[in-house]
């Protein structure tokens, strides 16, 4: 089931050269923490975690990404780099 994207094939080739297996997918709460920290610089709120874990729809990941990308915190995080 892995690689999923074309770029993953290059990563997999390098892993196979070293006889390393791919890492397992992160669980949902870990994924949420990583994406929230990366995009906003802040951890997810406890309510964000509960909402995401309760959302079993196929577009749950995309919904979180869209919400974060349109959040004020995302703009503030990246405006700092642009202004520097």
PDB file of C-alpha atoms in Angstrom:
ATOM      1  CA  UNK A   1       0.000   0.000   0.000  1.00  0.00           C
ATOM      2  CA  UNK A   2       3.032   2.263   0.100  1.00  0.00           C
ATOM      3  CA  UNK A   3       4.249   4.309  -1.843  1.00  0.00           C
ATOM      4  CA  UNK A   4       1.165   6.455  -2.324  1.00  0.00           C
ATOM      5  CA  UNK A   5       2.580   9.267  -4.472  1.00  0.00           C
ATOM      6  CA  UNK A   6       5.301   9.475  -7.120  1.00  0.00           C
ATOM      7  CA  UNK A   7       7.695  11.193  -4.711  1.00  0.00           C
ATOM      8  CA  UNK A   8       7.245   8.294  -2.272  1.00  0.00           C
ATOM      9  CA  UNK A   9       8.838   5.984  -4.832  1.00  0.00           C
ATOM     10  CA  UNK A  10      12.106   7.934  -4.617  1.00  0.00           C
ATOM     11  CA  UNK A  11      12.010   7.839  -0.828  1.00  0.00           C
ATOM     12  CA  UNK A  12      11.241   4.111  -0.879  1.00  0.00           C
ATOM     13  CA  UNK A  13      14.164   3.443  -3.230  1.00  0.00           C
ATOM     14  CA  UNK A  14      16.567   5.139  -0.786  1.00  0.00           C
ATOM     15  CA  UNK A  15      15.086   3.234   2.138  1.00  0.00           C
ATOM     16  CA  UNK A  16      15.453  -0.057   0.289  1.00  0.00           C
ATOM     17  CA  UNK A  17      19.109   0.746  -0.503  1.00  0.00           C
ATOM     18  CA  UNK A  18      19.707   0.812   3.247  1.00  0.00           C
ATOM     19  CA  UNK A  19      17.356  -2.105   3.996  1.00  0.00           C
ATOM     20  CA  UNK A  20      15.151   0.192   6.072  1.00  0.00           C
ATOM     21  CA  UNK A  21      11.376  -0.304   6.140  1.00  0.00           C
ATOM     22  CA  UNK A  22       9.078   2.707   5.806  1.00  0.00           C
ATOM     23  CA  UNK A  23       7.796   4.089   9.089  1.00  0.00           C
ATOM     24  CA  UNK A  24       4.220   3.232   9.955  1.00  0.00           C
ATOM     25  CA  UNK A  25       1.597   5.926   9.448  1.00  0.00           C
ATOM     26  CA  UNK A  26       1.115   8.256  12.396  1.00  0.00           C
ATOM     27  CA  UNK A  27      -2.086   7.739  14.316  1.00  0.00           C
ATOM     28  CA  UNK A  28      -4.764  10.401  14.004  1.00  0.00           C
ATOM     29  CA  UNK A  29      -3.906  12.360  17.162  1.00  0.00           C
ATOM     30  CA  UNK A  30      -0.206  12.457  16.279  1.00  0.00           C
ATOM     31  CA  UNK A  31      -1.017  13.576  12.721  1.00  0.00           C
ATOM     32  CA  UNK A  32      -3.255  16.361  14.047  1.00  0.00           C
ATOM     33  CA  UNK A  33      -0.562  17.589  16.424  1.00  0.00           C
ATOM     34  CA  UNK A  34       2.085  17.585  13.700  1.00  0.00           C
ATOM     35  CA  UNK A  35       0.002  19.394  11.089  1.00  0.00           C
ATOM     36  CA  UNK A  36      -1.307  21.948  13.573  1.00  0.00           C
ATOM     37  CA  UNK A  37       2.153  22.744  14.918  1.00  0.00           C
ATOM     38  CA  UNK A  38       3.590  22.947  11.411  1.00  0.00           C
ATOM     39  CA  UNK A  39       0.940  25.270  10.017  1.00  0.00           C
ATOM     40  CA  UNK A  40       0.166  27.467  13.029  1.00  0.00           C
ATOM     41  CA  UNK A  41       3.082  27.017  15.415  1.00  0.00           C
ATOM     42  CA  UNK A  42       0.555  26.108  18.117  1.00  0.00           C
ATOM     43  CA  UNK A  43      -0.632  22.731  19.420  1.00  0.00           C
ATOM     44  CA  UNK A  44      -4.229  21.729  18.743  1.00  0.00           C
ATOM     45  CA  UNK A  45      -6.740  22.529  21.452  1.00  0.00           C
ATOM     46  CA  UNK A  46      -8.268  19.629  23.371  1.00  0.00           C
ATOM     47  CA  UNK A  47     -11.551  20.364  21.591  1.00  0.00           C
ATOM     48  CA  UNK A  48      -9.802  20.222  18.192  1.00  0.00           C
ATOM     49  CA  UNK A  49      -8.440  16.787  19.089  1.00  0.00           C
ATOM     50  CA  UNK A  50     -11.833  15.496  20.205  1.00  0.00           C
ATOM     51  CA  UNK A  51     -13.565  16.900  17.112  1.00  0.00           C
ATOM     52  CA  UNK A  52     -11.017  15.339  14.779  1.00  0.00           C
ATOM     53  CA  UNK A  53     -11.075  11.955  16.484  1.00  0.00           C
ATOM     54  CA  UNK A  54     -14.883  11.938  16.332  1.00  0.00           C
ATOM     55  CA  UNK A  55     -14.928  12.804  12.621  1.00  0.00           C
ATOM     56  CA  UNK A  56     -14.801   9.494  10.751  1.00  0.00           C
ATOM     57  CA  UNK A  57     -15.653  10.993   7.362  1.00  0.00           C
ATOM     58  CA  UNK A  58     -13.258  10.346   4.466  1.00  0.00           C
ATOM     59  CA  UNK A  59     -12.512  14.073   4.172  1.00  0.00           C
ATOM     60  CA  UNK A  60     -11.611  14.609   7.855  1.00  0.00           C
ATOM     61  CA  UNK A  61      -7.925  15.205   7.081  1.00  0.00           C
ATOM     62  CA  UNK A  62      -8.704  17.650   4.275  1.00  0.00           C
ATOM     63  CA  UNK A  63     -11.181  19.496   6.485  1.00  0.00           C
ATOM     64  CA  UNK A  64      -8.525  20.005   9.168  1.00  0.00           C
ATOM     65  CA  UNK A  65      -5.965  21.172   6.609  1.00  0.00           C
ATOM     66  CA  UNK A  66      -8.455  23.607   5.065  1.00  0.00           C
ATOM     67  CA  UNK A  67      -9.444  24.956   8.492  1.00  0.00           C
ATOM     68  CA  UNK A  68      -5.812  25.485   9.469  1.00  0.00           C
ATOM     69  CA  UNK A  69      -4.844  27.085   6.155  1.00  0.00           C
ATOM     70  CA  UNK A  70      -7.662  29.618   6.484  1.00  0.00           C
ATOM     71  CA  UNK A  71      -7.003  30.320  10.167  1.00  0.00           C
ATOM     72  CA  UNK A  72      -5.674  33.586  11.503  1.00  0.00           C
ATOM     73  CA  UNK A  73      -2.887  31.671  13.284  1.00  0.00           C
ATOM     74  CA  UNK A  74      -1.577  30.353   9.948  1.00  0.00           C
ATOM     75  CA  UNK A  75      -1.408  33.890   8.545  1.00  0.00           C
ATOM     76  CA  UNK A  76       0.325  35.208  11.646  1.00  0.00           C
ATOM     77  CA  UNK A  77       2.894  32.407  11.620  1.00  0.00           C
ATOM     78  CA  UNK A  78       3.867  32.912   7.999  1.00  0.00           C
ATOM     79  CA  UNK A  79       3.583  36.711   8.003  1.00  0.00           C
ATOM     80  CA  UNK A  80       6.423  36.776  10.492  1.00  0.00           C
ATOM     81  CA  UNK A  81       8.733  35.025   8.010  1.00  0.00           C
ATOM     82  CA  UNK A  82       7.606  37.272   5.166  1.00  0.00           C
ATOM     83  CA  UNK A  83       8.147  40.434   7.212  1.00  0.00           C
ATOM     84  CA  UNK A  84      11.618  39.382   8.333  1.00  0.00           C
TER      85      UNK A  84
END
